[in-house]
mmCIF file with all atom_site columns, C-alpha atoms in Angstrom:
data_model
loop_
_atom_site.group_PDB
_atom_site.id
_atom_site.type_symbol
_atom_site.label_atom_id
_atom_site.label_alt_id
_atom_site.label_comp_id
_atom_site.label_asym_id
_atom_site.label_entity_id
_atom_site.label_seq_id
_atom_site.pdbx_PDB_ins_code
_atom_site.Cartn_x
_atom_site.Cartn_y
_atom_site.Cartn_z
_atom_site.occupancy
_atom_site.B_iso_or_equiv
_atom_site.pdbx_formal_charge
_atom_site.auth_seq_id
_atom_site.auth_comp_id
_atom_site.auth_asym_id
_atom_site.auth_atom_id
_atom_site.pdbx_PDB_model_num
ATOM 1   C CA . MET A 1 1   ? 208.502 198.079 249.162 1.00 40.00 ? 1   MET A CA 1
ATOM 2   C CA . ASN A 1 2   ? 209.728 198.729 253.022 1.00 41.00 ? 2   ASN A CA 1
ATOM 3   C CA . LYS A 1 3   ? 212.144 202.488 252.361 1.00 42.00 ? 3   LYS A CA 1
ATOM 4   C CA . PRO A 1 4   ? 214.404 201.658 254.999 1.00 38.00 ? 4   PRO A CA 1
ATOM 5   C CA . GLY A 1 5   ? 214.893 205.899 256.592 1.00 38.00 ? 5   GLY A CA 1
ATOM 6   C CA . GLN A 1 6   ? 212.064 207.090 254.801 1.00 40.00 ? 6   GLN A CA 1
ATOM 7   C CA . ARG A 1 7   ? 209.720 209.285 256.976 1.00 40.00 ? 7   ARG A CA 1
ATOM 8   C CA . LEU A 1 8   ? 205.796 210.175 256.058 1.00 44.00 ? 8   LEU A CA 1
ATOM 9   C CA . VAL A 1 9   ? 204.525 213.451 257.208 1.00 42.00 ? 9   VAL A CA 1
ATOM 10  C CA . VAL A 1 10  ? 200.305 212.667 256.149 1.00 45.00 ? 10  VAL A CA 1
ATOM 11  C CA . ILE A 1 11  ? 198.613 216.349 255.777 1.00 46.00 ? 11  ILE A CA 1
ATOM 12  C CA . VAL A 1 12  ? 194.356 215.154 255.820 1.00 51.00 ? 12  VAL A CA 1
ATOM 13  C CA . LEU A 1 13  ? 193.525 215.063 252.477 1.00 57.00 ? 13  LEU A CA 1
ATOM 14  C CA . ALA A 1 14  ? 191.653 218.466 252.006 1.00 50.00 ? 14  ALA A CA 1
ATOM 15  C CA . LEU A 1 15  ? 195.465 220.162 252.297 1.00 48.00 ? 15  LEU A CA 1
ATOM 16  C CA . LEU A 1 16  ? 196.775 218.010 249.699 1.00 49.00 ? 16  LEU A CA 1
ATOM 17  C CA . LEU A 1 17  ? 194.095 218.967 247.318 1.00 49.00 ? 17  LEU A CA 1
ATOM 18  C CA . ALA A 1 18  ? 194.680 222.724 247.201 1.00 41.00 ? 18  ALA A CA 1
ATOM 19  C CA . LEU A 1 19  ? 198.031 222.163 245.615 1.00 35.00 ? 19  LEU A CA 1
ATOM 20  C CA . PRO A 1 20  ? 198.432 222.157 242.148 1.00 32.00 ? 20  PRO A CA 1
ATOM 21  C CA . LEU A 1 21  ? 198.647 218.871 241.110 1.00 29.00 ? 21  LEU A CA 1
ATOM 22  C CA . GLY A 1 22  ? 201.723 219.075 239.250 1.00 27.00 ? 22  GLY A CA 1
ATOM 23  C CA . ILE A 1 23  ? 202.984 218.693 243.049 1.00 25.00 ? 23  ILE A CA 1
ATOM 24  C CA . ALA A 1 24  ? 203.431 215.224 244.281 1.00 27.00 ? 24  ALA A CA 1
ATOM 25  C CA . GLY A 1 25  ? 204.114 214.190 246.989 1.00 29.00 ? 25  GLY A CA 1
ATOM 26  C CA . ILE A 1 26  ? 203.318 214.851 250.739 1.00 29.00 ? 26  ILE A CA 1
ATOM 27  C CA . GLY A 1 27  ? 207.108 215.692 251.376 1.00 30.00 ? 27  GLY A CA 1
ATOM 28  C CA . ALA A 1 28  ? 206.374 218.621 247.923 1.00 28.00 ? 28  ALA A CA 1
ATOM 29  C CA . LEU A 1 29  ? 203.873 220.381 251.429 1.00 25.00 ? 29  LEU A CA 1
ATOM 30  C CA . ARG A 1 30  ? 207.407 221.323 254.020 1.00 30.00 ? 30  ARG A CA 1
ATOM 31  C CA . GLY A 1 31  ? 209.440 221.342 250.920 1.00 33.00 ? 31  GLY A CA 1
ATOM 32  C CA . GLY A 1 32  ? 211.202 218.410 249.714 1.00 36.00 ? 32  GLY A CA 1
ATOM 33  C CA . ASP A 1 33  ? 211.180 215.832 247.746 1.00 40.00 ? 33  ASP A CA 1
ATOM 34  C CA . SER A 1 34  ? 208.671 213.135 248.504 1.00 37.00 ? 34  SER A CA 1
ATOM 35  C CA . SER A 1 35  ? 211.181 210.331 247.792 1.00 39.00 ? 35  SER A CA 1
ATOM 36  C CA . SER A 1 36  ? 214.136 212.078 250.493 1.00 37.00 ? 36  SER A CA 1
ATOM 37  C CA . GLN A 1 37  ? 215.420 209.454 252.622 1.00 36.00 ? 37  GLN A CA 1
ATOM 38  C CA . ASP A 1 38  ? 216.752 212.289 254.908 1.00 37.00 ? 38  ASP A CA 1
ATOM 39  C CA . THR A 1 39  ? 213.306 213.992 256.368 1.00 38.00 ? 39  THR A CA 1
ATOM 40  C CA . PRO A 1 40  ? 213.922 216.137 259.671 1.00 45.00 ? 40  PRO A CA 1
ATOM 41  C CA . VAL A 1 41  ? 211.424 215.362 262.365 1.00 45.00 ? 41  VAL A CA 1
ATOM 42  C CA . PRO A 1 42  ? 209.131 218.410 262.732 1.00 52.00 ? 42  PRO A CA 1
ATOM 43  C CA . GLU A 1 43  ? 210.693 220.047 266.317 1.00 57.00 ? 43  GLU A CA 1
ATOM 44  C CA . GLY A 1 44  ? 209.505 218.962 269.600 1.00 67.00 ? 44  GLY A CA 1
ATOM 45  C CA . ARG A 1 45  ? 208.362 215.357 268.977 1.00 79.00 ? 45  ARG A CA 1
ATOM 46  C CA . ARG A 1 46  ? 209.496 213.110 271.519 1.00 91.00 ? 46  ARG A CA 1
ATOM 47  C CA . ALA A 1 47  ? 210.714 209.650 271.482 1.00 93.00 ? 47  ALA A CA 1
ATOM 48  C CA . MET A 1 48  ? 207.387 207.574 272.367 1.00 93.00 ? 48  MET A CA 1
ATOM 49  C CA . ASP A 1 49  ? 207.116 203.538 273.522 1.00 95.00 ? 49  ASP A CA 1
ATOM 50  C CA . PRO A 1 50  ? 204.710 202.165 270.015 1.00 95.00 ? 50  PRO A CA 1
ATOM 51  C CA . ALA A 1 51  ? 203.011 200.886 272.892 1.00 95.00 ? 51  ALA A CA 1
ATOM 52  C CA . ASP A 1 52  ? 201.850 203.931 274.101 1.00 96.00 ? 52  ASP A CA 1
ATOM 53  C CA . GLN A 1 53  ? 200.287 204.721 271.371 1.00 96.00 ? 53  GLN A CA 1
ATOM 54  C CA . PRO A 1 54  ? 197.033 205.434 270.603 1.00 95.00 ? 54  PRO A CA 1
ATOM 55  C CA . PRO A 1 55  ? 195.424 201.920 269.654 1.00 95.00 ? 55  PRO A CA 1
ATOM 56  C CA . ARG A 1 56  ? 195.312 201.307 265.421 1.00 95.00 ? 56  ARG A CA 1
ATOM 57  C CA . PRO A 1 57  ? 191.546 201.199 264.994 1.00 96.00 ? 57  PRO A CA 1
ATOM 58  C CA . GLU A 1 58  ? 189.972 198.561 263.692 1.00 96.00 ? 58  GLU A CA 1
ATOM 59  C CA . LEU A 1 59  ? 187.697 199.695 261.023 1.00 97.00 ? 59  LEU A CA 1
ATOM 60  C CA . PRO A 1 60  ? 186.066 197.160 258.700 1.00 97.00 ? 60  PRO A CA 1
ATOM 61  C CA . ARG A 1 61  ? 186.572 197.182 255.038 1.00 96.00 ? 61  ARG A CA 1
ATOM 62  C CA . PRO A 1 62  ? 183.442 199.368 253.154 1.00 95.00 ? 62  PRO A CA 1
ATOM 63  C CA . GLU A 1 63  ? 181.312 197.452 251.397 1.00 95.00 ? 63  GLU A CA 1
ATOM 64  C CA . ASP A 1 64  ? 181.047 199.348 247.618 1.00 95.00 ? 64  ASP A CA 1
ATOM 65  C CA . PRO A 1 65  ? 176.891 200.198 247.057 1.00 95.00 ? 65  PRO A CA 1
ATOM 66  C CA . PRO A 1 66  ? 175.449 199.416 244.339 1.00 94.00 ? 66  PRO A CA 1
ATOM 67  C CA . GLU A 1 67  ? 175.322 202.488 242.558 1.00 96.00 ? 67  GLU A CA 1
ATOM 68  C CA . LEU A 1 68  ? 179.301 202.302 241.236 1.00 94.00 ? 68  LEU A CA 1
ATOM 69  C CA . THR A 1 69  ? 178.733 200.310 238.899 1.00 95.00 ? 69  THR A CA 1
ATOM 70  C CA . GLU A 1 70  ? 175.403 202.426 237.270 1.00 96.00 ? 70  GLU A CA 1
ATOM 71  C CA . GLN A 1 71  ? 176.376 204.841 234.856 1.00 97.00 ? 71  GLN A CA 1
ATOM 72  C CA . SER A 1 72  ? 173.903 207.421 236.311 1.00 97.00 ? 72  SER A CA 1
ATOM 73  C CA . ALA A 1 73  ? 174.511 210.733 238.260 1.00 97.00 ? 73  ALA A CA 1
ATOM 74  C CA . ALA A 1 74  ? 173.724 208.431 241.348 1.00 97.00 ? 74  ALA A CA 1
ATOM 75  C CA . GLY A 1 75  ? 176.842 206.233 240.485 1.00 97.00 ? 75  GLY A CA 1
ATOM 76  C CA . ALA A 1 76  ? 179.605 208.645 239.785 1.00 98.00 ? 76  ALA A CA 1
ATOM 77  C CA . GLU A 1 77  ? 177.969 210.897 242.867 1.00 98.00 ? 77  GLU A CA 1
ATOM 78  C CA . ALA A 1 78  ? 178.442 207.514 245.009 1.00 98.00 ? 78  ALA A CA 1
ATOM 79  C CA . THR A 1 79  ? 182.663 206.695 243.593 1.00 97.00 ? 79  THR A CA 1
ATOM 80  C CA . LEU A 1 80  ? 183.052 210.175 244.924 1.00 96.00 ? 80  LEU A CA 1
ATOM 81  C CA . THR A 1 81  ? 181.753 209.608 248.202 1.00 97.00 ? 81  THR A CA 1
ATOM 82  C CA . HIS A 1 82  ? 182.413 205.652 248.575 1.00 97.00 ? 82  HIS A CA 1
ATOM 83  C CA . LEU A 1 83  ? 186.100 207.310 248.579 1.00 94.00 ? 83  LEU A CA 1
ATOM 84  C CA . LEU A 1 84  ? 186.032 209.836 250.841 1.00 93.00 ? 84  LEU A CA 1
ATOM 85  C CA . LEU A 1 85  ? 183.976 207.441 253.404 1.00 95.00 ? 85  LEU A CA 1
ATOM 86  C CA . SER A 1 86  ? 186.456 204.673 252.564 1.00 95.00 ? 86  SER A CA 1
ATOM 87  C CA . TYR A 1 87  ? 189.662 207.106 253.656 1.00 92.00 ? 87  TYR A CA 1
ATOM 88  C CA . ASP A 1 88  ? 189.944 206.721 257.439 1.00 92.00 ? 88  ASP A CA 1
ATOM 89  C CA . TYR A 1 89  ? 189.718 203.234 256.612 1.00 96.00 ? 89  TYR A CA 1
ATOM 90  C CA . MET A 1 90  ? 192.762 203.096 253.689 1.00 94.00 ? 90  MET A CA 1
ATOM 91  C CA . MET A 1 91  ? 194.682 205.212 256.334 1.00 92.00 ? 91  MET A CA 1
ATOM 92  C CA . SER A 1 92  ? 194.516 203.516 259.521 1.00 94.00 ? 92  SER A CA 1
ATOM 93  C CA . SER A 1 93  ? 194.579 199.472 258.124 1.00 95.00 ? 93  SER A CA 1
ATOM 94  C CA . GLY A 1 94  ? 196.902 199.908 254.143 1.00 93.00 ? 94  GLY A CA 1
ATOM 95  C CA . ASP A 1 95  ? 194.528 198.033 252.543 1.00 96.00 ? 95  ASP A CA 1
ATOM 96  C CA . THR A 1 96  ? 194.636 200.472 249.251 1.00 95.00 ? 96  THR A CA 1
ATOM 97  C CA . GLU A 1 97  ? 192.292 198.494 247.291 1.00 96.00 ? 97  GLU A CA 1
ATOM 98  C CA . VAL A 1 98  ? 188.792 200.575 247.652 1.00 94.00 ? 98  VAL A CA 1
ATOM 99  C CA . TRP A 1 99  ? 190.764 203.736 246.508 1.00 94.00 ? 99  TRP A CA 1
ATOM 100 C CA . ARG A 1 100 ? 192.639 201.698 243.653 1.00 96.00 ? 100 ARG A CA 1
ATOM 101 C CA . GLN A 1 101 ? 188.991 200.139 242.394 1.00 95.00 ? 101 GLN A CA 1
ATOM 102 C CA . SER A 1 102 ? 187.778 203.704 242.310 1.00 95.00 ? 102 SER A CA 1
ATOM 103 C CA . VAL A 1 103 ? 190.500 205.404 240.663 1.00 96.00 ? 103 VAL A CA 1
ATOM 104 C CA . ASP A 1 104 ? 191.858 206.388 237.104 1.00 96.00 ? 104 ASP A CA 1
ATOM 105 C CA . PRO A 1 105 ? 195.533 204.628 237.310 1.00 95.00 ? 105 PRO A CA 1
ATOM 106 C CA . ASN A 1 106 ? 196.178 208.163 235.779 1.00 94.00 ? 106 ASN A CA 1
ATOM 107 C CA . CYS A 1 107 ? 194.697 211.028 238.859 1.00 92.00 ? 107 CYS A CA 1
ATOM 108 C CA . GLN A 1 108 ? 198.273 212.012 240.141 1.00 87.00 ? 108 GLN A CA 1
ATOM 109 C CA . VAL A 1 109 ? 196.228 212.943 243.393 1.00 85.00 ? 109 VAL A CA 1
ATOM 110 C CA . CYS A 1 110 ? 194.538 210.026 244.035 1.00 89.00 ? 110 CYS A CA 1
ATOM 111 C CA . LEU A 1 111 ? 198.125 208.305 243.565 1.00 87.00 ? 111 LEU A CA 1
ATOM 112 C CA . SER A 1 112 ? 200.258 209.423 245.910 1.00 84.00 ? 112 SER A CA 1
ATOM 113 C CA . PHE A 1 113 ? 197.522 209.113 248.386 1.00 85.00 ? 113 PHE A CA 1
ATOM 114 C CA . LEU A 1 114 ? 197.631 205.730 248.075 1.00 88.00 ? 114 LEU A CA 1
ATOM 115 C CA . ASP A 1 115 ? 201.609 205.682 247.491 1.00 85.00 ? 115 ASP A CA 1
ATOM 116 C CA . ASN A 1 116 ? 201.542 207.327 251.451 1.00 82.00 ? 116 ASN A CA 1
ATOM 117 C CA . ALA A 1 117 ? 199.441 205.127 252.777 1.00 87.00 ? 117 ALA A CA 1
ATOM 118 C CA . GLU A 1 118 ? 201.517 202.168 251.308 1.00 88.00 ? 118 GLU A CA 1
ATOM 119 C CA . VAL A 1 119 ? 204.691 203.606 252.803 1.00 85.00 ? 119 VAL A CA 1
ATOM 120 C CA . LEU A 1 120 ? 202.551 204.190 256.404 1.00 87.00 ? 120 LEU A CA 1
ATOM 121 C CA . LYS A 1 121 ? 202.347 200.456 256.531 1.00 90.00 ? 121 LYS A CA 1
ATOM 122 C CA . ASP A 1 122 ? 205.610 199.978 255.114 1.00 88.00 ? 122 ASP A CA 1
ATOM 123 C CA . GLN A 1 123 ? 206.775 202.365 258.417 1.00 88.00 ? 123 GLN A CA 1
ATOM 124 C CA . GLY A 1 124 ? 203.898 200.426 261.001 1.00 91.00 ? 124 GLY A CA 1
ATOM 125 C CA . GLY A 1 125 ? 201.800 204.044 260.865 1.00 90.00 ? 125 GLY A CA 1
ATOM 126 C CA . TYR A 1 126 ? 198.417 204.317 260.613 1.00 92.00 ? 126 TYR A CA 1
ATOM 127 C CA . LEU A 1 127 ? 195.859 207.446 260.918 1.00 92.00 ? 127 LEU A CA 1
ATOM 128 C CA . ALA A 1 128 ? 192.970 207.656 263.776 1.00 93.00 ? 128 ALA A CA 1
ATOM 129 C CA . GLY A 1 129 ? 190.319 209.509 263.443 1.00 92.00 ? 129 GLY A CA 1
ATOM 130 C CA . GLY A 1 130 ? 189.836 211.631 260.736 1.00 90.00 ? 130 GLY A CA 1
ATOM 131 C CA . ALA A 1 131 ? 186.489 209.960 259.240 1.00 92.00 ? 131 ALA A CA 1
ATOM 132 C CA . PHE A 1 132 ? 184.894 212.568 256.680 1.00 93.00 ? 132 PHE A CA 1
ATOM 133 C CA . GLU A 1 133 ? 181.131 212.866 256.255 1.00 94.00 ? 133 GLU A CA 1
ATOM 134 C CA . VAL A 1 134 ? 179.815 213.572 253.057 1.00 95.00 ? 134 VAL A CA 1
ATOM 135 C CA . HIS A 1 135 ? 176.847 216.483 253.478 1.00 97.00 ? 135 HIS A CA 1
ATOM 136 C CA . ASP A 1 136 ? 175.887 216.996 249.603 1.00 96.00 ? 136 ASP A CA 1
ATOM 137 C CA . ALA A 1 137 ? 177.041 215.694 246.196 1.00 97.00 ? 137 ALA A CA 1
ATOM 138 C CA . SER A 1 138 ? 175.788 216.897 243.085 1.00 98.00 ? 138 SER A CA 1
ATOM 139 C CA . PHE A 1 139 ? 176.580 215.623 239.250 1.00 98.00 ? 139 PHE A CA 1
ATOM 140 C CA . GLU A 1 140 ? 177.279 217.656 235.657 1.00 97.00 ? 140 GLU A CA 1
ATOM 141 C CA . GLY A 1 141 ? 177.311 214.873 232.910 1.00 96.00 ? 141 GLY A CA 1
ATOM 142 C CA . THR A 1 142 ? 178.487 214.781 229.557 1.00 94.00 ? 142 THR A CA 1
ATOM 143 C CA . GLY A 1 143 ? 176.663 212.666 227.079 1.00 92.00 ? 143 GLY A CA 1
ATOM 144 C CA . GLU A 1 144 ? 173.679 210.737 227.057 1.00 92.00 ? 144 GLU A CA 1
ATOM 145 C CA . PRO A 1 145 ? 173.750 208.128 229.319 1.00 93.00 ? 145 PRO A CA 1
ATOM 146 C CA . PRO A 1 146 ? 176.683 210.638 230.562 1.00 96.00 ? 146 PRO A CA 1
ATOM 147 C CA . ALA A 1 147 ? 180.869 209.043 230.489 1.00 97.00 ? 147 ALA A CA 1
ATOM 148 C CA . THR A 1 148 ? 182.338 211.722 231.949 1.00 98.00 ? 148 THR A CA 1
ATOM 149 C CA . GLY A 1 149 ? 182.048 214.429 234.165 1.00 98.00 ? 149 GLY A CA 1
ATOM 150 C CA . THR A 1 150 ? 182.078 216.234 237.369 1.00 98.00 ? 150 THR A CA 1
ATOM 151 C CA . VAL A 1 151 ? 181.311 215.401 240.350 1.00 97.00 ? 151 VAL A CA 1
ATOM 152 C CA . THR A 1 152 ? 180.927 218.061 243.516 1.00 96.00 ? 152 THR A CA 1
ATOM 153 C CA . ALA A 1 153 ? 180.733 217.195 247.647 1.00 94.00 ? 153 ALA A CA 1
ATOM 154 C CA . ASP A 1 154 ? 180.575 219.026 250.174 1.00 93.00 ? 154 ASP A CA 1
ATOM 155 C CA . PHE A 1 155 ? 182.554 217.823 253.757 1.00 91.00 ? 155 PHE A CA 1
ATOM 156 C CA . THR A 1 156 ? 184.257 217.252 256.923 1.00 90.00 ? 156 THR A CA 1
ATOM 157 C CA . GLN A 1 157 ? 186.634 215.791 257.739 1.00 89.00 ? 157 GLN A CA 1
ATOM 158 C CA . ALA A 1 158 ? 186.911 214.319 261.608 1.00 90.00 ? 158 ALA A CA 1
ATOM 159 C CA . GLU A 1 159 ? 189.986 215.774 263.839 1.00 90.00 ? 159 GLU A CA 1
ATOM 160 C CA . SER A 1 160 ? 193.096 212.400 264.062 1.00 89.00 ? 160 SER A CA 1
ATOM 161 C CA . THR A 1 161 ? 196.038 211.857 264.891 1.00 90.00 ? 161 THR A CA 1
ATOM 162 C CA . LEU A 1 162 ? 198.899 210.589 262.997 1.00 89.00 ? 162 LEU A CA 1
ATOM 163 C CA . VAL A 1 163 ? 201.349 207.896 263.943 1.00 90.00 ? 163 VAL A CA 1
ATOM 164 C CA . ASP A 1 164 ? 203.938 207.804 261.392 1.00 86.00 ? 164 ASP A CA 1
ATOM 165 C CA . ASP A 1 165 ? 206.418 206.656 263.278 1.00 88.00 ? 165 ASP A CA 1
ATOM 166 C CA . PRO A 1 166 ? 205.877 204.213 265.987 1.00 92.00 ? 166 PRO A CA 1
ATOM 167 C CA . ASN A 1 167 ? 208.490 205.453 268.090 1.00 92.00 ? 167 ASN A CA 1
ATOM 168 C CA . LEU A 1 168 ? 207.870 209.365 267.828 1.00 90.00 ? 168 LEU A CA 1
ATOM 169 C CA . GLU A 1 169 ? 204.979 210.775 269.754 1.00 93.00 ? 169 GLU A CA 1
ATOM 170 C CA . PRO A 1 170 ? 202.105 211.421 267.173 1.00 90.00 ? 170 PRO A CA 1
ATOM 171 C CA . LEU A 1 171 ? 200.797 214.480 265.428 1.00 86.00 ? 171 LEU A CA 1
ATOM 172 C CA . PRO A 1 172 ? 197.841 215.741 265.825 1.00 87.00 ? 172 PRO A CA 1
ATOM 173 C CA . LEU A 1 173 ? 195.526 217.269 262.979 1.00 85.00 ? 173 LEU A CA 1
ATOM 174 C CA . GLU A 1 174 ? 192.881 219.514 262.948 1.00 84.00 ? 174 GLU A CA 1
ATOM 175 C CA . SER A 1 175 ? 188.952 218.597 261.535 1.00 86.00 ? 175 SER A CA 1
ATOM 176 C CA . VAL A 1 176 ? 188.709 220.136 257.727 1.00 84.00 ? 176 VAL A CA 1
ATOM 177 C CA . SER A 1 177 ? 185.741 221.464 256.261 1.00 85.00 ? 177 SER A CA 1
ATOM 178 C CA . GLY A 1 178 ? 185.392 222.440 252.628 1.00 86.00 ? 178 GLY A CA 1
ATOM 179 C CA . GLN A 1 179 ? 184.233 220.920 248.916 1.00 89.00 ? 179 GLN A CA 1
ATOM 180 C CA . ILE A 1 180 ? 185.778 218.837 246.672 1.00 90.00 ? 180 ILE A CA 1
ATOM 181 C CA . ILE A 1 181 ? 185.942 218.557 242.859 1.00 91.00 ? 181 ILE A CA 1
ATOM 182 C CA . ALA A 1 182 ? 186.598 215.512 241.195 1.00 94.00 ? 182 ALA A CA 1
ATOM 183 C CA . THR A 1 183 ? 185.911 214.713 238.041 1.00 96.00 ? 183 THR A CA 1
ATOM 184 C CA . VAL A 1 184 ? 185.360 211.364 236.858 1.00 98.00 ? 184 VAL A CA 1
ATOM 185 C CA . ALA A 1 185 ? 185.190 208.817 233.613 1.00 98.00 ? 185 ALA A CA 1
ATOM 186 C CA . TRP A 1 186 ? 183.275 205.723 232.994 1.00 97.00 ? 186 TRP A CA 1
ATOM 187 C CA . ASP A 1 187 ? 185.683 203.002 232.159 1.00 96.00 ? 187 ASP A CA 1
ATOM 188 C CA . GLY A 1 188 ? 182.503 200.887 230.316 1.00 96.00 ? 188 GLY A CA 1
ATOM 189 C CA . GLU A 1 189 ? 181.854 199.089 233.777 1.00 96.00 ? 189 GLU A CA 1
ATOM 190 C CA . ARG A 1 190 ? 182.262 201.407 236.737 1.00 96.00 ? 190 ARG A CA 1
ATOM 191 C CA . TRP A 1 191 ? 183.008 205.447 237.254 1.00 97.00 ? 191 TRP A CA 1
ATOM 192 C CA . ARG A 1 192 ? 186.844 206.070 238.175 1.00 97.00 ? 192 ARG A CA 1
ATOM 193 C CA . VAL A 1 193 ? 188.032 209.319 239.408 1.00 96.00 ? 193 VAL A CA 1
ATOM 194 C CA . THR A 1 194 ? 190.627 211.616 236.907 1.00 96.00 ? 194 THR A CA 1
ATOM 195 C CA . ASP A 1 195 ? 191.531 214.158 239.286 1.00 92.00 ? 195 ASP A CA 1
ATOM 196 C CA . MET A 1 196 ? 190.466 215.851 242.154 1.00 89.00 ? 196 MET A CA 1
ATOM 197 C CA . ALA A 1 197 ? 190.662 219.503 243.842 1.00 85.00 ? 197 ALA A CA 1
ATOM 198 C CA . ILE A 1 198 ? 189.071 221.642 246.844 1.00 82.00 ? 198 ILE A CA 1
ATOM 199 C CA . ALA A 1 199 ? 187.089 224.348 245.680 1.00 79.00 ? 199 ALA A CA 1
ATOM 200 C CA . PRO A 1 200 ? 188.892 227.768 246.627 1.00 73.00 ? 200 PRO A CA 1
ATOM 201 C CA . PRO A 1 201 ? 186.783 229.892 249.179 1.00 64.00 ? 201 PRO A CA 1
ATOM 202 C CA . GLY A 1 202 ? 183.466 231.714 246.974 1.00 62.00 ? 202 GLY A CA 1
ATOM 203 C CA . GLY A 1 203 ? 182.912 229.017 245.203 1.00 58.00 ? 203 GLY A CA 1
ATOM 204 C CA . PRO A 1 204 ? 183.610 225.978 242.469 1.00 53.00 ? 204 PRO A CA 1
ATOM 205 C CA . SER A 1 205 ? 186.285 226.069 240.389 1.00 44.00 ? 205 SER A CA 1
ATOM 206 C CA . ASP A 1 206 ? 186.801 223.261 237.352 1.00 43.00 ? 206 ASP A CA 1
ATOM 207 C CA . ALA A 1 207 ? 189.193 219.667 238.832 1.00 40.00 ? 207 ALA A CA 1
ATOM 208 C CA . GLY A 1 208 ? 190.921 219.438 235.803 1.00 40.00 ? 208 GLY A CA 1
ATOM 209 C CA . GLY A 1 209 ? 192.317 222.849 235.755 1.00 39.00 ? 209 GLY A CA 1
ATOM 210 C CA . ALA A 1 210 ? 194.631 221.528 238.928 1.00 39.00 ? 210 ALA A CA 1
ATOM 211 C CA . SER A 1 211 ? 196.552 219.569 236.573 1.00 38.00 ? 211 SER A CA 1
ATOM 212 C CA . ASP A 1 212 ? 197.494 222.170 233.942 1.00 39.00 ? 212 ASP A CA 1
ATOM 213 C CA . SER A 1 213 ? 199.332 223.768 236.599 1.00 33.00 ? 213 SER A CA 1
#
């Protein structure tokens, strides 16, 4: 659905996940409601001809790794890894299907990213760059075979350029490194992410605790 007048400012995934899960929506990072129709333009942003914007990346749709449908540690790890590696594709193309098939419908953090990708597409915007590299992933599961568990992934997200409004100069986003913790659950056919959080400095914590804030 097109949302006239709404201006979206997308922050890199790591910054959003550092917030409690109860704070849903990118606008909350700027002290407002993400549904507001009167989000102010950041100071210093100049008008820009859309033809002069960085080109929209033409990224191929990521292929599903076969492990996604395995009820195993490898399957759980592959699910979070695939989600992160497909982030730049989703944010450049507006195609949210790759993420939707690997996230639980009740994962509020996940839904906020899906919503923002769709709003960004509606506004004619996109992300250039911002690819994730996953350096390591590990899984701790419950049950045999595991039906729930936690995946921890060390990552680096490359710097990127956000074109949130084709008529304004783009926003540069710096590279970010850290550790993402995701709770996952087996739905009978594949793993789905049920919550995500950034591990605090000094070590990981329970990802599910973010939703209790």
